[in-house]
Tab-separated table of C-alpha atoms in Angstrom:
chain	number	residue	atom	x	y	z
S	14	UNK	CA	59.664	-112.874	-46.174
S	15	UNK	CA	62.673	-115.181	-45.414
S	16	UNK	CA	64.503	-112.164	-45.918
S	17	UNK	CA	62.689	-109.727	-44.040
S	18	UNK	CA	62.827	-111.842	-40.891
S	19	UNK	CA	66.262	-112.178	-40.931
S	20	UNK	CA	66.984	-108.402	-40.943
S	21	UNK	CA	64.712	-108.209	-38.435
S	22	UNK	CA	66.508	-110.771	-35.731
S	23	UNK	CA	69.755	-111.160	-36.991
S	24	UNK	CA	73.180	-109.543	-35.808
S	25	UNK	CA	75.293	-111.253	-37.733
S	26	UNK	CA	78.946	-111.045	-37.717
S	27	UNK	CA	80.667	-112.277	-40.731
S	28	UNK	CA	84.199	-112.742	-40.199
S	29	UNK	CA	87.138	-115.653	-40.382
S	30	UNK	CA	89.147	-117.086	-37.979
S	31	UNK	CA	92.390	-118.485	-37.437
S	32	UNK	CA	92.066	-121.962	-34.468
S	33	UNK	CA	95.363	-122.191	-32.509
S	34	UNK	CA	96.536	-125.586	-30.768
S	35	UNK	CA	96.028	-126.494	-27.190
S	36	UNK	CA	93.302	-126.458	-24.719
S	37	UNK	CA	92.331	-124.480	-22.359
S	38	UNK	CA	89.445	-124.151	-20.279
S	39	UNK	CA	66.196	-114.260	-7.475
S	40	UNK	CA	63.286	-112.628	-8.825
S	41	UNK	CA	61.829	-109.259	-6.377
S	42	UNK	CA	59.536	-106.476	-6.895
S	43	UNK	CA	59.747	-103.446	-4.919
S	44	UNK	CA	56.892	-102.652	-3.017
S	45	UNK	CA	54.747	-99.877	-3.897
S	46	UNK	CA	54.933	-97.409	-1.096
S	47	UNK	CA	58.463	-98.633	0.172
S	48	UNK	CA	61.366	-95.893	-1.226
S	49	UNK	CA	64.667	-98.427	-2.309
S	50	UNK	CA	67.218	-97.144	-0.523
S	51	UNK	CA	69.920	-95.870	-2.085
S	52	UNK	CA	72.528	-98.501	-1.723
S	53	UNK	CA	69.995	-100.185	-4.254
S	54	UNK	CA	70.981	-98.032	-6.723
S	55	UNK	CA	74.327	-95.948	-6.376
S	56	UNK	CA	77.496	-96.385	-7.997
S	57	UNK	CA	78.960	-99.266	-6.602
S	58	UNK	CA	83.074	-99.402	-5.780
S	59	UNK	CA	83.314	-98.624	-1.882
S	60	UNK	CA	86.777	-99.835	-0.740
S	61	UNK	CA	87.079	-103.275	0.789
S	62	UNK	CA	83.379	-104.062	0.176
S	63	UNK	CA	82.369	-107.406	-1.806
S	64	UNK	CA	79.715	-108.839	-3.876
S	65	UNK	CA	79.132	-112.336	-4.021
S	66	UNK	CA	77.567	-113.351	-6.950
S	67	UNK	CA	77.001	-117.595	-8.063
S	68	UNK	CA	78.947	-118.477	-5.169
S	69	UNK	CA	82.144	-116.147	-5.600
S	70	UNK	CA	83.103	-113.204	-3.771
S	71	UNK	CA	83.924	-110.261	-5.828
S	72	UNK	CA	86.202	-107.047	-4.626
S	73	UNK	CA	84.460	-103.952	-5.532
S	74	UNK	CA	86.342	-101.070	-6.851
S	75	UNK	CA	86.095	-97.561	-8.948
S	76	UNK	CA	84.822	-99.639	-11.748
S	77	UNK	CA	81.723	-101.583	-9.660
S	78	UNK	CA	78.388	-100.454	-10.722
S	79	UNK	CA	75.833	-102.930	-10.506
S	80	UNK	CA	72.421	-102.400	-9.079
S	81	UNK	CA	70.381	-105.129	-7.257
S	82	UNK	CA	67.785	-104.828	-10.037
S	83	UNK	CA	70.417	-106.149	-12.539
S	84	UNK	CA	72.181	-108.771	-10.067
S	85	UNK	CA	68.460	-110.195	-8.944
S	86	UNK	CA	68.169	-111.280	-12.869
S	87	UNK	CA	71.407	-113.425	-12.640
S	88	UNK	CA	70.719	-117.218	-12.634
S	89	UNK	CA	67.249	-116.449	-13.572
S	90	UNK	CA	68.071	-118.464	-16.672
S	91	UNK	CA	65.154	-118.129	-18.421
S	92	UNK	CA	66.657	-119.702	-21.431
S	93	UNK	CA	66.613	-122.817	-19.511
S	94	UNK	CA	63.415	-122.629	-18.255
S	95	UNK	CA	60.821	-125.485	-19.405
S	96	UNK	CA	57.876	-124.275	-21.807
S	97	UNK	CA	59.050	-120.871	-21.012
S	98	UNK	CA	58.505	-118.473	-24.740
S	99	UNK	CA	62.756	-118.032	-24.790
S	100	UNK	CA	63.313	-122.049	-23.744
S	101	UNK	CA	60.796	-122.632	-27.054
S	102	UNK	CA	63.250	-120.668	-29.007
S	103	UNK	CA	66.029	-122.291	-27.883
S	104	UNK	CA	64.880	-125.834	-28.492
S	105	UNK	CA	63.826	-125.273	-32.166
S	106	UNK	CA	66.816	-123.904	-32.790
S	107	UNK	CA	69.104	-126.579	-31.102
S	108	UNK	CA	66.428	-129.446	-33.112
S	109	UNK	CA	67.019	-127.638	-36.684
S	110	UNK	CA	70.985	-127.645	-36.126
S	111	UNK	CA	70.709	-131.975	-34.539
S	112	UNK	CA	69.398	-131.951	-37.723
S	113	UNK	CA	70.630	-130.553	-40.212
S	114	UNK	CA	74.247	-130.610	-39.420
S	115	UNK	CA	75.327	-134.644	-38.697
S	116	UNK	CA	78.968	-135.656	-38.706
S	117	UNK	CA	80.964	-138.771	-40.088
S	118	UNK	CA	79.639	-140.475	-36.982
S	119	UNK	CA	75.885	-140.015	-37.362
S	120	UNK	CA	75.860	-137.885	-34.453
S	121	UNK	CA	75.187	-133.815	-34.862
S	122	UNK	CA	77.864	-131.812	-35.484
S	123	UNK	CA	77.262	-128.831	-33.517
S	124	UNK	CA	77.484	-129.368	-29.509
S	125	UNK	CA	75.237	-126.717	-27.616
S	126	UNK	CA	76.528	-125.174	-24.774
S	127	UNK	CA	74.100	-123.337	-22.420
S	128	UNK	CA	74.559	-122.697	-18.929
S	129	UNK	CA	77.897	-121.223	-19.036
S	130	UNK	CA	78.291	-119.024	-15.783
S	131	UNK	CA	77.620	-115.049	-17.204
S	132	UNK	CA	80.224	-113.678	-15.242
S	133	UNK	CA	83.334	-113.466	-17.304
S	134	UNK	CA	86.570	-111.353	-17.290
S	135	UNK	CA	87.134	-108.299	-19.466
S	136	UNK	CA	89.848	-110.319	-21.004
S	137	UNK	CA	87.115	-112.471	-22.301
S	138	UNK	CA	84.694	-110.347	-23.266
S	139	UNK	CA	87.250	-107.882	-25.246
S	140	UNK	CA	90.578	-109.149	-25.166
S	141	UNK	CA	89.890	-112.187	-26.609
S	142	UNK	CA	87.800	-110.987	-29.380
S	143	UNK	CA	90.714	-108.840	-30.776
S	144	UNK	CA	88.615	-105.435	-29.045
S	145	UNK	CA	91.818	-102.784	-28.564
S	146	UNK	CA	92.297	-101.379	-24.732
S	147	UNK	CA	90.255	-97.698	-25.995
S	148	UNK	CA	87.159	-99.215	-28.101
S	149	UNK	CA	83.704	-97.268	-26.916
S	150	UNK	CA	82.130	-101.093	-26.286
S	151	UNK	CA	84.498	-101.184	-23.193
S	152	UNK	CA	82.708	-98.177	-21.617
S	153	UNK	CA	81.018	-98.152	-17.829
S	154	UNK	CA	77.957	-96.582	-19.444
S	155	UNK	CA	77.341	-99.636	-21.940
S	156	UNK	CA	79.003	-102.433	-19.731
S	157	UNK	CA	77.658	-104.169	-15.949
S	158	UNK	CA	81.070	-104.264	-13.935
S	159	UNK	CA	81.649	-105.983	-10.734
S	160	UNK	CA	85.556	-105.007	-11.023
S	161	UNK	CA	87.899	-103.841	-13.234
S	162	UNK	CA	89.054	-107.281	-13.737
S	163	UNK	CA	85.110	-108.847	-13.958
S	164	UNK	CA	82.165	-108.024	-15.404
S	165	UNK	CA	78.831	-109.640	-16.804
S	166	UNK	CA	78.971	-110.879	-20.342
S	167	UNK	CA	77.684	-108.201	-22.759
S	168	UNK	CA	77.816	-111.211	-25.370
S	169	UNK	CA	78.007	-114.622	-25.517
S	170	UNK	CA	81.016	-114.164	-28.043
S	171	UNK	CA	82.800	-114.285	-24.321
S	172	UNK	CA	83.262	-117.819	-24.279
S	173	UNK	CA	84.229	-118.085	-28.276
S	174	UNK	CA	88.371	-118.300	-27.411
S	175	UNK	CA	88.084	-120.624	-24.691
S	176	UNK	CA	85.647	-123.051	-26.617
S	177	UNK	CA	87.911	-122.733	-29.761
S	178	UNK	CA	91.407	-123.736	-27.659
S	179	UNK	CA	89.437	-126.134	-26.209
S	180	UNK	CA	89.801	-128.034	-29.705
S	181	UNK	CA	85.599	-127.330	-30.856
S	182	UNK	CA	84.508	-126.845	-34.294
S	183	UNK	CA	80.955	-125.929	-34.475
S	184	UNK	CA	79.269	-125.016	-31.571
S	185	UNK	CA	75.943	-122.769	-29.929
S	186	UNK	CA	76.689	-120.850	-26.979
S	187	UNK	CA	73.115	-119.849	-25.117
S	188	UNK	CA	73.019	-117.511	-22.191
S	189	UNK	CA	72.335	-113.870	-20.382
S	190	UNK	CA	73.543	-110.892	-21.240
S	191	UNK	CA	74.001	-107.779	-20.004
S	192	UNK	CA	73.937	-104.101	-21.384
S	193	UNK	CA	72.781	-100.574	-20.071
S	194	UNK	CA	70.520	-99.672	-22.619
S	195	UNK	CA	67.691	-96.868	-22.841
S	196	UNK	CA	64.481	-98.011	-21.520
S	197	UNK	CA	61.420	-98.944	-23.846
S	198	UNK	CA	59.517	-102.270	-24.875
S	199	UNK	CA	62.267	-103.761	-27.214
S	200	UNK	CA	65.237	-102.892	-24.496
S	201	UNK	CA	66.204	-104.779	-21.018
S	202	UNK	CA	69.163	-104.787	-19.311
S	203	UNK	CA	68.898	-108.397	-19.200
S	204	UNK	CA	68.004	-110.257	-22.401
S	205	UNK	CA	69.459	-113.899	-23.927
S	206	UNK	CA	71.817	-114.594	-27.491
S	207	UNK	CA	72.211	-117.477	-29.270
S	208	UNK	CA	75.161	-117.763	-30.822
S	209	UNK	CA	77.050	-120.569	-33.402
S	210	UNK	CA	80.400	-120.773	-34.862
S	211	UNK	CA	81.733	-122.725	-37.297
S	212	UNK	CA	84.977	-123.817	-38.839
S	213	UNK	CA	86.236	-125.556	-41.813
S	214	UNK	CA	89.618	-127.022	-42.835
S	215	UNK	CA	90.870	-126.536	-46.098
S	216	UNK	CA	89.309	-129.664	-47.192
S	217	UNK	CA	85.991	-129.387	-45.641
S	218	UNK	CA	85.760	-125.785	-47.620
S	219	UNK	CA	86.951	-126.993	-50.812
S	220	UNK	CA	85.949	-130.615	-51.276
S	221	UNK	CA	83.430	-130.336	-54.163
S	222	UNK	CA	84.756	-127.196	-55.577
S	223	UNK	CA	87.072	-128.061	-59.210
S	224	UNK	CA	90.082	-127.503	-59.036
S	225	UNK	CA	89.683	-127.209	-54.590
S	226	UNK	CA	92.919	-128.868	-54.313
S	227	UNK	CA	94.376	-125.863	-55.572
S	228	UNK	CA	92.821	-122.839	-52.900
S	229	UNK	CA	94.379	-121.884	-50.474
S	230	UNK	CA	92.634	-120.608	-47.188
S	231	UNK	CA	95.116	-118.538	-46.488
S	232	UNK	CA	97.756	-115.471	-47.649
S	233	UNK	CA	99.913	-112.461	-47.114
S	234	UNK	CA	97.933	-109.501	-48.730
S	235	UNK	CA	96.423	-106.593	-47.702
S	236	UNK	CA	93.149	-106.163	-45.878
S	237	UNK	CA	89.935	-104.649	-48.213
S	238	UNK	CA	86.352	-104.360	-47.265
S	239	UNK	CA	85.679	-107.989	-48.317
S	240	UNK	CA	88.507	-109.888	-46.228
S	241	UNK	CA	91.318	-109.725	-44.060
S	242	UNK	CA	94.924	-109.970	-44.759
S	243	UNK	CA	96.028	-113.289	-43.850
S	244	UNK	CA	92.583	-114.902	-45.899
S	245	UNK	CA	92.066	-115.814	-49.679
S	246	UNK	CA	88.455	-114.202	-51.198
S	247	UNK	CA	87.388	-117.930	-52.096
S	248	UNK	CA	87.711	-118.877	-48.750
S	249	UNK	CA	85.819	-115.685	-47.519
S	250	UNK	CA	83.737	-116.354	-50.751
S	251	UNK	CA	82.511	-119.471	-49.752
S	252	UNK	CA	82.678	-118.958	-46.074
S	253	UNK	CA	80.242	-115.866	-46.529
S	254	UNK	CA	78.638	-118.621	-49.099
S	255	UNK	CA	77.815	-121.262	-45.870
S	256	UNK	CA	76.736	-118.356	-43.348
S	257	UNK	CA	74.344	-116.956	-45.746
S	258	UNK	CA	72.845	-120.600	-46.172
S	259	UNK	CA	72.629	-121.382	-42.161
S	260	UNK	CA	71.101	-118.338	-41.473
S	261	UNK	CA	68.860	-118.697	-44.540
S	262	UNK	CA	67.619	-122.628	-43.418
S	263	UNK	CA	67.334	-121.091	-39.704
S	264	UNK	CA	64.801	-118.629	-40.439
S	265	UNK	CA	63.195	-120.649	-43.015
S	266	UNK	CA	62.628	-123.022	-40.153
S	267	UNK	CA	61.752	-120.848	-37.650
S	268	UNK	CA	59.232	-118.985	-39.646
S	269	UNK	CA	58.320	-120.962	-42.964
S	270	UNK	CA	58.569	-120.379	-46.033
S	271	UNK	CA	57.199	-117.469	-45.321
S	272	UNK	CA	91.655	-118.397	-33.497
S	273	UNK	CA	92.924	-121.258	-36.214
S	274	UNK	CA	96.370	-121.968	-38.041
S	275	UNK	CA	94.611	-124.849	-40.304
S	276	UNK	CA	90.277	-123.314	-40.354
S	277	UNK	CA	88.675	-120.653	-41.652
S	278	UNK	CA	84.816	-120.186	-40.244
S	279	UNK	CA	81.982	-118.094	-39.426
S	280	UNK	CA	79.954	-117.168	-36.193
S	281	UNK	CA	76.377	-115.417	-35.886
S	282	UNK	CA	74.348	-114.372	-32.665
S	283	UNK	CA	70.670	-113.855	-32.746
S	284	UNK	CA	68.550	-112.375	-29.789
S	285	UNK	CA	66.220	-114.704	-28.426
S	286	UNK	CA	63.871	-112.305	-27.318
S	287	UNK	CA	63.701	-110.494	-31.055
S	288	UNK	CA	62.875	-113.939	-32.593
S	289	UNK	CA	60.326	-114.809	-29.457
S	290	UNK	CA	58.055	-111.417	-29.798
S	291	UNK	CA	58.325	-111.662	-33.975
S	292	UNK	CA	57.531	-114.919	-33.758
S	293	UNK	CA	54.995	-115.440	-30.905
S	294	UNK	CA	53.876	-111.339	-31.197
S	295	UNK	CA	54.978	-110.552	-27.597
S	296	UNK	CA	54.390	-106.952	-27.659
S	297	UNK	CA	56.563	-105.587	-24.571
S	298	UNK	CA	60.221	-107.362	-23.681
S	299	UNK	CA	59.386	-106.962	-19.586
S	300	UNK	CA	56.792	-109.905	-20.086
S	301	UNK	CA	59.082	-112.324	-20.506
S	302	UNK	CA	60.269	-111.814	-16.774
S	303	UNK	CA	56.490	-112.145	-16.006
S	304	UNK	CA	55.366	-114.763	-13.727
S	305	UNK	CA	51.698	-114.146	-14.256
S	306	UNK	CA	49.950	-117.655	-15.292
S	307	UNK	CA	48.411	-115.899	-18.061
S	308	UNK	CA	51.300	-115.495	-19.768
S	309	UNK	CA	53.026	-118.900	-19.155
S	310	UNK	CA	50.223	-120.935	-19.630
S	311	UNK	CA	49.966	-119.611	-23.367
S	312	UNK	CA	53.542	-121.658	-23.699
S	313	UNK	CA	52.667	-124.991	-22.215
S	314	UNK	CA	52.398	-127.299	-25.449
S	315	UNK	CA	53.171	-130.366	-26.194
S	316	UNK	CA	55.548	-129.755	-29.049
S	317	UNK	CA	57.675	-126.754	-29.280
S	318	UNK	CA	57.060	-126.384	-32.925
S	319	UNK	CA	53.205	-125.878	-32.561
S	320	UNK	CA	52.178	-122.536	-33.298
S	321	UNK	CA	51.466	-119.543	-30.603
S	322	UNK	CA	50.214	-116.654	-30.990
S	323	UNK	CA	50.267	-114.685	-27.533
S	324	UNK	CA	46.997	-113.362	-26.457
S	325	UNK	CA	47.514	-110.252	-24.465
S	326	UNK	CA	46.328	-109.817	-21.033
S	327	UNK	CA	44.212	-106.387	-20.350
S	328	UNK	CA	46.847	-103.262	-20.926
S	329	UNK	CA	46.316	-101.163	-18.051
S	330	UNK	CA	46.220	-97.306	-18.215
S	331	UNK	CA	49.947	-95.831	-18.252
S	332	UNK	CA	50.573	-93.426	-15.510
S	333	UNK	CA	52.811	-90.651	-17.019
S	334	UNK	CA	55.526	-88.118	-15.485
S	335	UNK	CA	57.852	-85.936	-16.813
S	336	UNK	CA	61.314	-84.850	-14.767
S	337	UNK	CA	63.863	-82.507	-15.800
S	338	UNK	CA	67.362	-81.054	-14.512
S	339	UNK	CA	70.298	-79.226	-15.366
S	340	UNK	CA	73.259	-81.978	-16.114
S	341	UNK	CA	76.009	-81.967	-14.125
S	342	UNK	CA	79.213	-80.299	-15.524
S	343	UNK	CA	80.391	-83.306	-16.377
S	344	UNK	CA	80.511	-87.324	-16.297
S	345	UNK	CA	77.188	-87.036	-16.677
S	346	UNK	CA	75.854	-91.009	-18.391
S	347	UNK	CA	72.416	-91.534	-19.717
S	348	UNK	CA	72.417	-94.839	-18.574
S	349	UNK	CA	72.938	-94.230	-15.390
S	350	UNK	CA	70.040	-92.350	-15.040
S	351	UNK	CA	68.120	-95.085	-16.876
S	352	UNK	CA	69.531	-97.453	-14.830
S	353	UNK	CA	68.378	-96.145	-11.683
S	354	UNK	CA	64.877	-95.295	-12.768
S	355	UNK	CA	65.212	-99.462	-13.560
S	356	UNK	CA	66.188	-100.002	-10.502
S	357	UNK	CA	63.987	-97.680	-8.680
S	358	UNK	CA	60.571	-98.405	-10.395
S	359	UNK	CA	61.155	-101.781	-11.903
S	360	UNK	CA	59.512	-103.125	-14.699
S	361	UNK	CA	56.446	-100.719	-13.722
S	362	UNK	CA	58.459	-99.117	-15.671
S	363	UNK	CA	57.241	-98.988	-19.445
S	364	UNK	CA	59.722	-96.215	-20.898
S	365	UNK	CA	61.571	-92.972	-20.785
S	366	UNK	CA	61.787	-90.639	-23.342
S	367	UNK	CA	64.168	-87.927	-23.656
S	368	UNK	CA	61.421	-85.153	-24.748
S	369	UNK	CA	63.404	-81.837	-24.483
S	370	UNK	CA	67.109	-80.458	-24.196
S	371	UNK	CA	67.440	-76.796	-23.429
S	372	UNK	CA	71.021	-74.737	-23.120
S	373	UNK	CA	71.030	-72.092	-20.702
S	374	UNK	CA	72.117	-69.028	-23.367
S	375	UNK	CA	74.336	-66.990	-20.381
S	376	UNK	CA	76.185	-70.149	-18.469
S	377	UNK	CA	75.667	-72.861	-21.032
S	378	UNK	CA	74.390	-75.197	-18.892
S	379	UNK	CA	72.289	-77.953	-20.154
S	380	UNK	CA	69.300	-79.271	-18.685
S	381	UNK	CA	67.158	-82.657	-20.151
S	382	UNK	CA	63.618	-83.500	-19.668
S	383	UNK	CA	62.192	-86.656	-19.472
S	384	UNK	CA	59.231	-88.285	-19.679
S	385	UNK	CA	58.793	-91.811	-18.024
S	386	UNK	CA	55.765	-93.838	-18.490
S	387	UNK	CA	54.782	-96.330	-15.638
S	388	UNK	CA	52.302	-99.243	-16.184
S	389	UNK	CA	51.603	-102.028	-14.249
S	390	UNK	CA	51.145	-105.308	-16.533
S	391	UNK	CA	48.883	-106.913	-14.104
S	392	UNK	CA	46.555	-104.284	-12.605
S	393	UNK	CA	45.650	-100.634	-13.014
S	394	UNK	CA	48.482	-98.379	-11.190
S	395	UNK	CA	47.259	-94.973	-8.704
S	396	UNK	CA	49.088	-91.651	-9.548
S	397	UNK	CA	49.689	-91.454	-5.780
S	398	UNK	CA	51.536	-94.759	-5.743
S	399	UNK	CA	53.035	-93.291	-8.920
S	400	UNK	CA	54.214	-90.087	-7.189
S	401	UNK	CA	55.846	-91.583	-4.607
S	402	UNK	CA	58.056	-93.835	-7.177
S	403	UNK	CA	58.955	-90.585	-9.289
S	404	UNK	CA	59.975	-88.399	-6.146
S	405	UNK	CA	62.131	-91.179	-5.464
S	406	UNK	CA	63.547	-91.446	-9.023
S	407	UNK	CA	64.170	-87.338	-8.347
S	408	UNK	CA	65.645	-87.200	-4.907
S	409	UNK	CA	68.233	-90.472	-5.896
S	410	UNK	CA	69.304	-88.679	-9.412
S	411	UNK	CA	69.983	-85.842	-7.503
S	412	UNK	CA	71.923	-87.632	-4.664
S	413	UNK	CA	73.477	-90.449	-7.146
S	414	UNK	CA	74.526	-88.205	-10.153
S	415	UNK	CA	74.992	-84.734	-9.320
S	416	UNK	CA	72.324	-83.051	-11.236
S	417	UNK	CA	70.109	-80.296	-9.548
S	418	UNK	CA	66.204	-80.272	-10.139
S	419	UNK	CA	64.260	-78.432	-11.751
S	420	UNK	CA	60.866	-80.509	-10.751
């Protein structure tokens, strides 16, 4: 079960580090029967313009493209938010690592670090984390931009190198991030990570071990798939060893028993929502941004280790339409299109589904259809107020990406 759980909620990455010296350091709904216009939605980068996000203006530029959906979620914070089902999370984690994990002093070992600004540059994001200049993770489809030079974190693995110069040794980063992503009830473009690090000096990793004195943590070999270069396998061994058992004593907890010249360490990130709806069985990821009592209340106990099991409210008929259009020759992103039916419909939105591809047999041209279900979470939704939401959707992807209808 232990097991099971921890496929299920767990992206771990399993890798060791080398610590250099020094330091260094609105929620809105669009109203039915109002059309966003579509400055909401478009591609942002007009010359000279500016976005002012947490207090800081931002240039915009060819690389800009965030919607007002996605910049109304920023200092939401939900993570932070008492009682709320991803606060919960958050606490039970940060009481099982106080502790577990104590140092020499009594006091825990693992400082928790959560309300670390989510804008961050790409030299943070990428740079820092070794990702080379071409890598497909740096991409304007996958990424939130507000410049070429800034961006919203798509990780919390952003603030790993400055935490690391900054002299820590085991630490939780919690915050927002941000990815385009297709639309359905496990995906948001918002959603919240936990993540921990941890490193060990030579001692720390082999005090206990016979003979520990005599390890190394690191070497000049090559790189396999068990280890890189510059590391010994028993210090990846017993590294891997460590990881394996945190994770292991997280989960157990959670669901019952049901850069460093001198360190070596590991780091995981789990998604807060993934444990929240396995955990609580919260069926649809948009109900976390709810702020219908029926769903809060269900959160407001007393101890954040009692049990919940969420209790749906009524599910409301789905109101579906299909759209389809020929692609444009090219530069043509699937998420932008489901980014602007996000931004456009909202979280009315349930999911799209990419039902049919068709290639014109004379001119080659391709043409998609898709099929987006709408359902309100709180009451039952018209197919006029419906209709007038889709047309929109059709008329901006049109204007916005350069494809030509076929409604």
């Amino acid at each position: 079960m232990v097991c099971s759980a921890l496929r299920r909620v767990a992206h771990v990455r399993v890798y060791l580090v080398r610590k250099a010296s020094g330091v260094s350091r609105g929620h809105q709904h669009q109203a039915l029967g109002s059309r966003p216009a579509a400055s909401e939605f478009a591609a942002r980068g007009a010359p000279g313009s500016v976005v002012e996000l947490l207090g800081k203006p931002y240039p915009q530029d060819d690389y800009s493209n965030l919607s007002q959906k996605v910049l109304s979620r920023v200092g939401r914070n939900l993570h932070n938010q008492q009682h709320h089902p991803l606060w919960l999370i958050k606490e039970r984690v940060k009481e099982h690592f106080y502790k577990q994990y104590v140092g020499r002093f009594g006091t825990p070992l693992f400082s928790v670090y959560d309300d670390l600004s989510p804008v961050v540059t790409t030299w943070q994001n990428f740079d820092s984390l070794l990702i080379p200049a071409g890598h497909p993770s740096r991409k304007k489809g996958d990424n939130y931009y507000l410049n070429r030079t800034h961006m919203l974190r798509a990780h919390t693995s952003a603030h790993q190198w400055d935490l690391l110069h900054a002299g820590l040794d085991a630490f939780l980063v919690v915050g927002d991030v941000y990815r385009r992503d297709q639309i359905d009830s496990q995906h948001y473009p918002v959603f919240h990570q936990l993540e921990a690090v941890r490193l060990f000096s030579k001692h720390e990793l082999f005090a206990g071990i016979k003979n520990g004195e005599s390890l190394q943590l690191f070497e000049q070999s090559s790189r396999s798939a068990h280890k890189q270069e510059t590391h010994t396998m028993e210090a990846m061994k017993l590294v891997e060893f460590d990881l394996k058992q945190t994770l292991t004593r997280l989960v157990t907890h959670l669901f019952g028993d049901a850069g460093a010249q001198d360190r070596v360490g590991w780091a995981f990130g789990l998604g807060l929502e993934r444990l929240a709806m396995i955990l609580y069985d919260i069926p649809d990821i948009r109900l976390f941004w709810s702020e219908d009592e029926r769903f809060l209340k269900q959160f407001l106990v007393s101890d954040i280790n009692q049990k919940v099991k969420f209790q749906p409210l009524s599910k409301y008929p789905a109101v579906i339409n299909d759209i389809s259009f020929w692609l444009p020759s090219e530069n043509y992103s699937e998420n932008d299109f489901y980014d602007l039916v996000r931004t456009i419909g909202g979280d009315l939105v349930e999911k799209v589904d990419l039902i049919d591809k068709f290639e014109h047999p004379k001119t080659h041209r391709t043409s998609h259809c898709y099929r987006i279900t709408y359902r309100h979470m709180e009451r039952t939704l018209s197919q006029s107020e419906v209709r007038h939401i889709h047309q929109a959707v059709q008329e901006a992807a049109v204007q916005l990406l350069g494809v030509e209808g076929r409604f």
